[in-house]
XYZ file of C-alpha atoms in Angstrom:
658
model
C 58.945 82.887 126.318
C 62.414 83.201 127.604
C 64.585 84.971 125.203
C 67.147 83.011 123.391
C 71.259 83.777 122.924
C 72.235 85.309 120.500
C 75.561 84.309 118.629
C 77.302 86.822 116.682
C 80.044 85.233 114.527
C 83.018 86.761 112.464
C 83.164 84.179 109.815
C 85.824 83.812 107.540
C 85.646 86.153 104.757
C 85.575 85.960 100.856
C 88.349 87.876 100.235
C 90.938 89.938 102.164
C 89.821 92.804 104.258
C 86.363 91.727 104.525
C 84.105 89.651 107.503
C 80.450 88.380 107.713
C 78.285 88.506 110.378
C 76.385 85.376 111.456
C 73.207 85.923 114.187
C 72.114 82.505 115.104
C 68.742 82.179 117.314
C 65.258 80.238 116.675
C 62.463 82.106 115.088
C 59.029 80.616 115.712
C 55.392 81.822 114.463
C 53.598 83.784 116.560
C 56.897 85.469 118.793
C 56.228 89.050 120.201
C 59.941 89.679 120.430
C 60.715 92.338 122.848
C 63.812 94.271 122.609
C 67.000 92.479 121.898
C 65.017 89.735 119.930
C 63.868 92.314 117.773
C 66.906 93.806 117.102
C 68.228 90.299 116.223
C 65.408 89.481 113.550
C 65.371 92.975 112.103
C 69.361 92.972 112.121
C 68.887 89.813 109.943
C 66.393 91.285 107.714
C 68.690 94.562 107.142
C 71.513 92.007 106.515
C 69.428 90.532 103.792
C 68.467 93.596 102.078
C 71.815 95.271 102.446
C 73.081 91.830 100.271
C 70.753 92.099 98.043
C 71.496 95.868 97.445
C 75.326 94.680 96.987
C 73.947 92.652 93.809
C 72.608 95.634 92.545
C 75.404 97.436 93.035
C 77.845 94.920 91.603
C 75.582 95.048 88.519
C 75.703 98.565 88.148
C 79.520 98.066 88.331
C 79.568 96.283 85.125
C 78.467 99.245 83.167
C 81.031 102.123 83.926
C 78.742 104.720 82.604
C 75.851 103.675 84.127
C 77.550 103.522 87.475
C 79.072 106.891 86.669
C 75.522 108.347 85.708
C 74.445 107.114 88.829
C 77.264 108.962 91.017
C 76.198 112.106 89.243
C 72.903 112.098 90.124
C 73.243 111.274 93.784
C 75.490 113.970 94.408
C 72.836 116.207 92.300
C 70.206 114.912 94.877
C 72.584 115.525 98.058
C 73.032 119.211 96.928
C 69.039 119.646 96.346
C 68.352 117.976 99.730
C 70.993 120.175 101.676
C 69.245 123.551 100.358
C 65.883 122.319 100.725
C 63.676 123.191 103.939
C 63.681 121.059 106.684
C 60.465 118.692 106.706
C 61.132 117.675 110.456
C 63.689 117.448 113.558
C 64.934 114.879 115.387
C 65.135 114.810 119.471
C 66.466 111.755 121.472
C 65.743 112.121 125.187
C 67.429 109.573 127.285
C 68.698 110.192 131.002
C 72.068 108.920 129.685
C 73.086 111.957 127.714
C 75.799 110.169 125.998
C 73.504 107.749 124.614
C 71.105 110.385 123.571
C 74.101 112.377 121.820
C 75.132 109.060 119.739
C 71.780 108.609 118.559
C 71.012 111.812 117.025
C 74.415 111.947 115.631
C 74.557 108.794 113.916
C 70.738 107.738 113.339
C 70.114 106.978 109.302
C 66.667 109.393 109.686
C 68.817 112.351 110.121
C 69.650 112.317 106.350
C 66.222 112.518 105.419
C 65.138 115.740 107.543
C 65.603 117.845 104.308
C 63.906 115.735 102.066
C 61.685 117.338 99.673
C 57.765 116.706 99.154
C 57.988 113.649 101.930
C 54.608 112.074 101.802
C 52.724 110.471 104.601
C 53.527 106.576 103.511
C 57.002 107.966 103.085
C 57.361 109.612 106.282
C 55.513 106.690 108.400
C 58.197 104.152 106.843
C 60.689 106.408 108.108
C 59.504 106.240 111.796
C 59.469 102.270 111.497
C 62.757 102.156 110.298
C 64.281 104.750 112.624
C 63.159 102.133 115.647
C 65.120 99.315 114.018
C 68.009 101.705 113.528
C 67.815 102.908 117.174
C 67.997 99.342 118.590
C 70.925 98.364 116.396
C 72.860 101.310 117.414
C 71.953 100.591 121.300
C 72.705 96.829 121.031
C 76.292 97.713 119.134
C 76.720 99.981 122.627
C 75.845 96.828 124.408
C 72.032 97.741 125.148
C 70.091 94.836 123.596
C 67.198 94.938 125.892
C 66.126 98.765 125.393
C 62.686 100.323 125.801
C 61.617 103.206 123.082
C 58.946 105.182 122.449
C 58.694 106.907 119.056
C 56.099 110.103 118.850
C 55.532 113.104 116.560
C 54.671 116.682 118.136
C 53.961 119.825 116.340
C 57.446 121.734 116.138
C 57.605 124.832 118.385
C 56.524 128.328 116.574
C 59.957 129.411 116.312
C 61.155 126.109 114.597
C 62.455 126.271 111.159
C 60.376 122.566 110.782
C 56.673 121.930 110.816
C 57.188 118.715 112.980
C 59.690 117.045 115.227
C 60.254 113.382 116.254
C 60.815 112.547 119.362
C 62.512 109.460 120.588
C 62.546 108.462 124.161
C 64.999 106.068 125.212
C 65.348 103.985 128.387
C 68.626 101.931 127.400
C 68.369 99.280 130.493
C 71.329 97.609 131.397
C 74.460 97.363 129.592
C 75.796 94.225 128.642
C 79.126 92.908 130.151
C 81.233 90.440 129.631
C 81.317 87.161 131.045
C 84.210 84.989 129.903
C 86.657 85.341 126.879
C 88.796 82.832 125.560
C 91.862 83.592 123.150
C 93.524 80.583 120.800
C 96.511 79.996 119.218
C 96.798 77.786 115.871
C 100.071 75.871 115.229
C 102.795 76.072 115.432
C 102.991 79.067 117.729
C 100.486 77.730 120.144
C 103.065 74.910 120.873
C 106.520 77.448 120.548
C 107.957 78.204 123.384
C 109.888 80.802 121.667
C 106.599 82.365 121.023
C 105.263 82.061 124.883
C 106.008 85.930 125.655
C 104.223 86.856 122.332
C 101.156 84.661 123.812
C 101.275 86.117 127.138
C 101.346 90.170 125.275
C 98.261 89.396 123.419
C 96.599 88.016 126.576
C 98.021 90.821 128.961
C 97.054 93.826 126.604
C 93.334 92.328 125.895
C 90.950 95.102 126.538
C 87.861 93.348 126.894
C 88.276 92.086 130.581
C 85.854 89.869 132.474
C 82.971 92.251 133.786
C 83.868 95.097 131.648
C 80.677 96.772 129.290
C 80.386 94.959 125.722
C 80.528 97.475 123.083
C 80.853 96.375 119.113
C 83.637 98.911 118.889
C 85.622 97.575 121.831
C 85.282 94.099 120.582
C 86.653 95.030 117.031
C 89.349 97.176 118.785
C 90.444 94.134 121.222
C 90.579 91.631 118.427
C 92.549 94.066 116.400
C 94.993 94.873 119.117
C 95.894 91.470 119.535
C 96.256 90.724 115.674
C 98.441 94.176 115.805
C 100.704 92.450 118.587
C 101.602 89.295 116.463
C 101.989 91.338 113.723
C 104.580 93.623 114.770
C 106.864 90.871 115.740
C 107.946 87.865 113.920
C 104.543 86.997 112.340
C 103.853 89.643 109.263
C 101.242 87.411 108.032
C 99.171 86.571 111.072
C 95.261 86.799 111.022
C 92.149 86.423 112.701
C 91.012 82.796 112.074
C 87.708 82.877 113.858
C 86.206 84.958 116.441
C 82.508 84.960 118.137
C 80.557 86.934 120.229
C 78.013 85.067 121.799
C 75.047 87.630 123.932
C 72.784 86.367 126.552
C 70.366 89.128 125.938
C 68.272 88.115 129.290
C 71.273 87.913 131.365
C 72.847 91.022 129.715
C 76.064 88.504 129.565
C 78.723 88.432 126.395
C 81.082 85.290 125.853
C 83.900 86.167 123.808
C 86.142 83.725 121.563
C 88.796 84.475 119.326
C 91.411 82.438 117.643
C 94.309 83.661 115.798
C 96.147 82.194 112.937
C 100.018 83.324 113.277
C 101.438 81.788 110.385
C 105.293 80.527 110.057
C 107.855 82.971 111.912
C 109.809 85.330 109.637
C 113.540 86.366 109.845
C 115.243 89.167 107.774
C 116.849 88.030 104.810
C 118.751 89.668 102.100
C 118.235 93.309 101.071
C 116.961 93.884 97.715
C 117.997 97.454 96.593
C 115.611 99.153 93.718
C 116.261 102.353 92.487
C 120.246 102.997 93.681
C 122.294 104.062 90.694
C 124.630 107.256 92.384
C 125.705 105.777 95.539
C 127.382 102.897 97.049
C 124.874 99.778 97.226
C 127.159 98.453 100.079
C 126.906 101.852 101.741
C 123.101 102.089 101.539
C 122.814 98.698 103.159
C 125.024 99.992 106.101
C 122.811 102.651 106.657
C 119.582 100.763 106.581
C 121.148 97.996 108.701
C 118.634 95.247 108.540
C 119.825 93.038 111.121
C 120.214 89.846 108.517
C 118.926 86.504 110.351
C 117.138 88.094 113.142
C 113.322 87.609 113.926
C 111.143 89.671 111.799
C 110.434 93.068 113.272
C 108.368 95.729 112.209
C 110.090 98.496 114.390
C 113.274 97.354 113.095
C 112.417 97.705 109.553
C 110.840 101.292 110.138
C 113.765 102.383 112.047
C 115.717 101.162 109.046
C 113.601 102.939 106.527
C 113.865 106.506 108.627
C 117.958 106.032 108.599
C 117.365 105.705 104.695
C 114.860 108.722 104.429
C 116.816 111.032 106.956
C 119.802 110.097 105.476
C 120.048 112.901 102.755
C 120.601 110.354 99.930
C 117.130 109.624 99.066
C 113.779 111.902 98.485
C 111.905 108.749 99.210
C 112.425 105.593 100.934
C 110.006 102.794 101.542
C 111.065 99.192 102.698
C 108.701 96.235 102.917
C 108.826 92.388 103.785
C 108.344 89.938 100.712
C 106.332 87.586 102.223
C 104.710 85.968 98.978
C 107.901 85.231 97.154
C 110.644 84.069 99.961
C 111.148 81.717 102.112
C 110.378 82.478 105.808
C 113.484 81.624 107.264
C 115.519 84.362 104.902
C 112.779 86.306 104.019
C 114.021 89.561 101.327
C 113.464 92.696 102.575
C 112.833 95.009 99.344
C 113.927 98.783 99.539
C 111.836 100.995 97.085
C 114.497 103.990 96.572
C 114.079 107.361 94.949
C 117.781 108.851 95.018
C 118.357 112.566 95.688
C 120.375 114.614 93.302
C 124.334 115.229 94.072
C 123.392 118.698 95.246
C 120.760 120.581 97.065
C 120.337 124.114 97.820
C 117.875 125.445 100.502
C 117.137 129.061 101.533
C 115.600 129.298 105.217
C 113.733 132.591 106.348
C 112.871 132.607 110.204
C 112.050 134.349 113.249
C 112.439 134.058 117.044
C 111.411 135.446 120.051
C 115.019 135.599 121.426
C 117.157 136.191 118.155
C 114.527 138.162 115.784
C 115.028 137.473 112.431
C 117.173 134.447 110.953
C 118.267 133.998 107.773
C 120.238 130.836 106.282
C 121.713 128.927 103.125
C 122.236 125.550 103.221
C 124.232 123.268 100.780
C 124.310 120.005 100.717
C 126.828 117.579 98.242
C 125.804 114.081 98.865
C 129.108 112.828 97.028
C 132.235 115.983 97.683
C 135.498 115.350 95.850
C 138.184 114.121 96.710
C 136.810 111.775 99.614
C 133.614 111.074 98.110
C 131.941 111.854 101.778
C 128.487 113.732 102.138
C 129.196 117.197 103.311
C 126.830 120.050 104.647
C 127.727 123.678 104.347
C 125.529 126.217 106.294
C 125.873 129.974 106.842
C 123.623 131.271 109.343
C 123.074 134.778 110.358
C 120.661 136.859 112.896
C 120.840 139.586 115.302
C 122.897 137.546 117.871
C 125.206 135.303 115.523
C 127.094 134.939 112.620
C 128.032 131.669 111.884
C 129.770 129.462 109.091
C 130.219 125.905 109.144
C 130.766 122.368 107.226
C 130.566 118.852 107.926
C 131.526 115.811 106.207
C 130.458 112.356 106.549
C 131.529 108.845 105.167
C 129.216 105.820 104.017
C 128.991 104.020 107.305
C 130.709 100.458 107.357
C 129.123 97.321 107.987
C 129.874 97.410 112.023
C 127.447 100.710 111.626
C 130.376 103.548 112.422
C 131.131 105.970 110.268
C 133.968 108.716 110.407
C 132.853 112.554 110.113
C 134.794 115.822 110.569
C 133.846 119.081 110.763
C 134.684 123.013 111.359
C 132.812 126.217 112.288
C 133.686 129.968 112.634
C 131.101 131.697 114.487
C 130.812 135.677 115.612
C 128.297 135.433 118.669
C 126.997 136.881 122.094
C 127.801 134.977 125.099
C 125.834 136.988 127.557
C 127.294 140.526 127.461
C 130.464 140.001 125.423
C 130.875 139.544 121.651
C 133.210 136.288 120.901
C 134.919 135.467 117.669
C 135.515 131.429 117.695
C 136.622 128.331 115.778
C 135.666 124.635 116.065
C 137.632 121.982 114.640
C 136.024 118.256 115.243
C 136.587 114.617 113.835
C 135.973 111.299 114.950
C 133.221 108.504 114.223
C 129.443 108.082 115.083
C 126.789 105.402 114.928
C 123.250 105.053 115.130
C 121.252 101.952 115.912
C 117.832 101.729 116.720
C 117.326 104.275 119.571
C 120.624 104.611 120.521
C 123.484 107.483 119.080
C 126.854 107.038 120.054
C 129.944 109.125 118.847
C 133.289 109.619 120.100
C 135.197 112.542 118.464
C 138.519 114.922 119.018
C 137.525 118.909 119.318
C 139.654 121.818 119.452
C 137.998 125.038 120.423
C 139.277 128.737 120.158
C 137.689 131.668 121.441
C 138.504 135.276 121.706
C 135.916 137.697 123.571
C 135.923 141.602 122.815
C 135.649 144.003 125.388
C 137.685 146.278 127.827
C 137.471 143.648 130.378
C 137.060 140.661 128.751
C 138.503 137.688 129.674
C 140.741 137.401 126.659
C 141.269 134.478 124.387
C 142.088 130.795 124.987
C 142.086 127.599 123.371
C 141.563 123.634 124.388
C 141.601 120.253 123.013
C 139.208 117.511 124.142
C 138.632 113.826 123.726
C 134.875 113.270 123.802
C 132.305 110.431 124.278
C 128.623 111.253 123.586
C 125.526 108.624 124.039
C 121.716 109.495 123.626
C 119.208 106.924 123.948
C 115.378 107.602 123.021
C 112.917 105.368 123.998
C 109.511 107.460 123.647
C 106.610 105.778 122.224
C 106.457 108.206 119.035
C 109.892 110.099 117.574
C 107.741 113.124 116.602
C 105.104 113.486 119.171
C 105.802 111.583 122.105
C 103.030 111.007 125.156
C 105.133 108.529 126.901
C 108.530 107.092 127.447
C 111.666 108.950 128.356
C 114.990 109.883 126.852
C 118.719 110.026 128.371
C 121.815 111.823 127.405
C 125.296 112.335 128.227
C 128.573 113.721 127.036
C 131.851 113.275 128.776
C 135.112 114.994 127.622
C 138.975 115.396 129.161
C 141.315 117.206 127.635
C 143.621 120.365 128.116
C 143.367 124.050 127.735
C 146.352 124.854 125.404
C 146.701 128.773 125.848
C 146.757 130.979 127.780
C 148.215 128.054 129.941
C 148.376 124.527 129.322
C 146.420 122.894 132.239
C 143.973 119.753 132.344
C 140.195 119.930 132.706
C 136.939 117.668 132.180
C 133.817 118.732 130.967
C 130.456 116.989 131.435
C 126.492 117.681 130.461
C 123.805 115.021 131.527
C 119.995 115.521 130.248
C 116.949 113.726 130.818
C 112.880 113.712 129.557
C 110.391 111.473 131.171
C 106.569 111.654 130.035
C 104.226 110.254 132.819
C 100.704 109.442 131.694
C 98.000 110.238 134.072
C 94.051 109.094 134.259
C 91.990 107.413 131.613
C 92.565 107.772 127.786
C 89.880 110.383 125.915
C 87.754 109.520 122.608
C 91.146 109.822 120.378
C 93.340 107.617 122.830
C 95.217 110.083 124.376
C 95.149 111.314 128.460
C 96.830 113.729 129.912
C 100.559 113.518 131.330
C 103.375 115.027 133.320
C 106.604 116.004 131.391
C 109.608 116.256 133.799
C 112.991 117.439 132.498
C 116.592 117.660 134.015
C 120.077 118.812 132.606
C 123.281 119.762 134.225
C 126.376 120.282 133.383
C 130.153 120.977 135.146
C 133.593 121.846 133.912
C 136.410 120.586 136.619
C 139.279 122.711 136.401
C 141.374 124.928 138.422
C 140.137 128.534 139.400
C 142.545 130.329 137.607
C 142.311 128.014 134.273
C 140.841 130.137 131.470
C 138.267 127.634 129.891
C 137.260 128.838 125.957
C 134.158 130.908 126.425
C 132.367 128.469 124.017
C 132.597 125.620 126.370
C 131.107 127.188 129.133
C 127.500 127.013 130.297
C 124.581 129.910 129.963
C 120.882 128.971 129.856
C 117.347 130.474 129.813
C 114.917 130.589 126.729
C 112.099 128.286 124.754
C 113.376 124.727 125.705
C 115.087 125.357 128.978
C 113.841 128.216 132.015
C 111.264 130.233 130.049
C 110.217 133.281 131.739
C 113.924 134.437 130.837
C 115.499 135.000 127.315
C 117.730 133.388 125.517
C 120.972 132.339 127.558
C 120.293 134.988 130.080
C 120.715 133.165 132.927
C 124.768 132.715 133.715
C 127.220 134.513 135.990
C 128.927 137.856 136.592
C 132.384 138.677 135.862
C 134.318 141.120 137.885
C 132.861 144.081 135.718
C 129.285 142.755 136.535
C 128.452 141.838 132.576
C 126.491 138.535 132.052
C 129.353 135.934 131.403
C 129.060 131.766 131.456
C 129.512 129.524 134.211
C 131.310 126.208 134.801
C 128.255 124.813 136.687
C 124.554 124.474 135.391
C 121.599 122.980 136.568
C 117.662 122.824 134.821
C 114.717 121.351 136.234
C 110.934 121.513 134.660
C 107.901 119.895 135.394
C 104.621 120.468 133.244
C 101.632 119.220 133.039
C 99.701 118.312 129.899
C 96.096 117.755 129.289
C 94.498 117.420 126.036
C 91.254 119.518 125.431
C 88.021 118.565 124.810
C 85.831 120.971 122.920
C 81.748 120.796 123.345
C 82.286 116.843 124.267
C 84.826 116.244 121.527
C 88.242 115.328 121.372
C 90.760 117.978 119.637
C 94.462 117.974 118.424
C 95.312 120.769 121.005
C 96.397 120.764 124.534
C 97.029 122.847 127.112
C 100.101 123.054 129.856
C 100.897 124.596 132.963
C 104.678 124.373 133.862
C 107.457 125.422 136.480
C 110.801 125.833 135.067
C 114.160 126.361 137.340
C 117.375 126.817 136.722
C 120.625 128.093 137.834
C 124.502 128.770 136.458
C 127.555 129.172 138.737
C 130.857 129.098 139.018
C 130.995 127.973 142.545
C 128.778 125.388 143.653
C 127.951 127.007 147.459
C 126.887 130.067 145.370
C 123.740 129.145 143.609
C 120.844 131.713 142.584
C 117.660 129.869 141.123
C 116.059 131.192 138.238
C 112.109 130.022 138.253
C 109.218 130.808 135.559
C 105.746 129.428 135.780
C 103.238 129.961 132.711
C 100.917 128.438 130.869
C 100.529 127.616 127.068
C 98.715 125.509 124.324
C 100.097 123.011 122.240
C 98.931 121.573 118.688
C 99.646 118.134 117.951
C 100.405 118.387 113.942
C 101.443 115.789 111.535
C 105.024 116.933 111.712
C 105.358 117.175 115.496
C 104.014 119.553 118.308
C 103.690 123.437 117.781
C 103.785 125.248 120.839
C 102.678 129.040 122.500
C 103.793 129.589 125.994
C 103.267 132.836 128.158
C 105.921 132.430 131.183
C 106.808 134.604 134.167
C 110.131 135.182 135.361
C 109.828 135.574 138.650
C 113.728 136.650 139.260
C 113.247 139.530 136.754
C 109.238 139.970 137.168
C 108.525 140.052 133.752
C 106.428 137.852 130.933
C 107.735 136.339 128.046
C 106.470 134.756 125.036
C 108.011 131.329 123.856
C 107.227 129.651 120.250
C 108.541 126.517 119.554
C 107.880 123.774 116.828
C 108.655 119.882 116.523
C 110.099 117.711 119.176
C 113.824 117.077 119.562
C 115.468 115.153 122.284
C-alpha cells in the first residue's frame, strides 16, 4: 500500500509560549508500515505517553513535598548512575558522519549506559525504544525513509563495557521543500503602510523551495518572521497557525504559516518609575522616546542604553505597556534605579605600550552651582600624567546638551616631553546611531629640550560627527562606522596665523562565506584613518594637535605613537599629515567539529606620518592573533612583526570602540 502524506500542524496553544503538534494519516489494521509511517505512528504513541506523563507530573505538583522528594530521589539516582560501571556502549555507523555524530549525541539510550543491574527484558525494551527514537531524530532532520539495523555485539577486550549496541543507518533521501505560503491576518494584510514589512518577512524566509527541510529550520524560519513583525509596529504579533505537510514517498514538504500581527502601536507618553533625585524632564530628554512615532524595538533599546550609560542610574529597563494602553498612544514604562550623587572609582591597569597605569575617577551627578554632571579624573602611567574634568548639562528637548571641560597633561610626544593645557566648551547630541558636537577649543603646549620647538597656543572652532551602523554595539560582525572632525581657527602664539585641521576615520566589516553552527561566519575588517593640518610651513601648531600613530589600534608591530616625523635634531616628532590603513581576516574557530566563542585573525596594517605629502615613508606590520567574544566585547591578543623596524611586538586589547 502506498504511503500516505503526513500532516504536521502546530495548533494554537492552550497557554502562551506552548504549541501542540498534530499528526494526520490513516491507520488501517494489517498495515506493515515501513520507514516514515512507522516514525509517524510511533511518534503519535509517544505523544500520548508523554501527555499521560504530564498528567502524572501535574498530580505530583499539587503536593509540594512529594514533588521535592521525587526531585531528590532523581538527583540521587543520577549521581549513582554516573558512578556505576558501563553496562553497554552505543556506536552509530553511517556513511554520513554528521548524522552518526548527531544520533550518538542525542539518542535517549545514552542515558542508560551506566544503568546498574540491567535485566534482559529491560535491555530489550531499550533496543525497541532506540529504533523509535532514532527514527524520530532522523525525521527531525528531514529523513523520513531511513533504513535502520540494530544489533548487539560483544565488546572488544580492551573495552570498559561487556557489550556494544551497533546501529547502522542508511538515512535515505532528505526531504526538501516543495512550496511554502506565508499569510497575514487583517488589518495588516491590507494595510499599504505594512507592505514593506510583509516583504521583509517573505524575503527573509530561510526555507526556500527545494532547500532541505528540518524541524529546527522550520521552527527558526517561523520565529524569524515573527521577530521581523515584533521589532517594528507590531509588538503583540503571534503565529496564528502553521502546518508542515510531508509526503514521505516523494520526500517533499509543503509549508504554511499564518501570522496575526495585531494592531500597530505608536509611542505615547513616558512614565518614569524610581526618579527622585534628578529632574524628570531632563531624564525624559536623555531617553528621547519619539512620541507619536511607530513603535520600534531598536528605538526603545537605544533609549534604554542612553539612560543606562548616562551615569544617573545604576539600572534602567524600558518596556511598552501593551496591556493597559491605547495602541495609538502606548505608554512607555521606564523602571529606573537612581545612582547616588557621587561615585569614586580607583583603577589599576597595564598595557604593552605604557606599562602600569593608575587612575582615580570621581563623578558628581549634580555639581554645585550649575547642577551639571561632572566627571573628574587623575590618570598616571610611565608616559603620561593627566588631570581632567568635564561638566555636562541635562539635555534639552531637542537633544542638545551644553558641556565644558579642561585638562592639564604632562606626556611624551615622540621623543619630547610636553606640558599642555586644553579648554573646551560647546554642545553635543546623541540620537540613534549618530553623535554630533560643535565646540570651541583652546590648546597650549610647551615642549622641553635643547632643540625643542618651544611653546605655542591656538584657538579652534570644531564640528565632530560619528555614525555607527553595526549589527551589534559591543561585538559587531557586520556593518560600518564613519567619523569626521573638522576645525578652523588661529594660532595665538608665537604668531597669529590661520590654520585648519581635519581627521577622518572609517571601519567596515565585510561578511564572507556561510554561517557556522552558532550563526557566525568569517569576515574582512577594513579600517582607514586620515588626518591633515593645513597651515603655512612656518606656523607653530601646538604639539597636541599634530599626528602620531602606531600601536594596538593603529599600526601593530610598532610601539604606541612611535610613527611620526623627525625634527632637525633627528628626534621623533608629530607630523601634519597622517594616513593609516588595515585589512584583517577574522575567522571563527571550530574545535572537534563544534563552534566556539574564539576566532582567529590575520592582518596587515600600514601607516605613515609626514610634514610633506611628497615625502612619505610607509610603516607596515603583519601578524596574527586570537579573539574571544566575551559578553562585554572582544578580547584580542595579537603578535605583529614591524617590517620597517624588524621587530616583533605583542598587542593586547579588550572591548570594541569606534
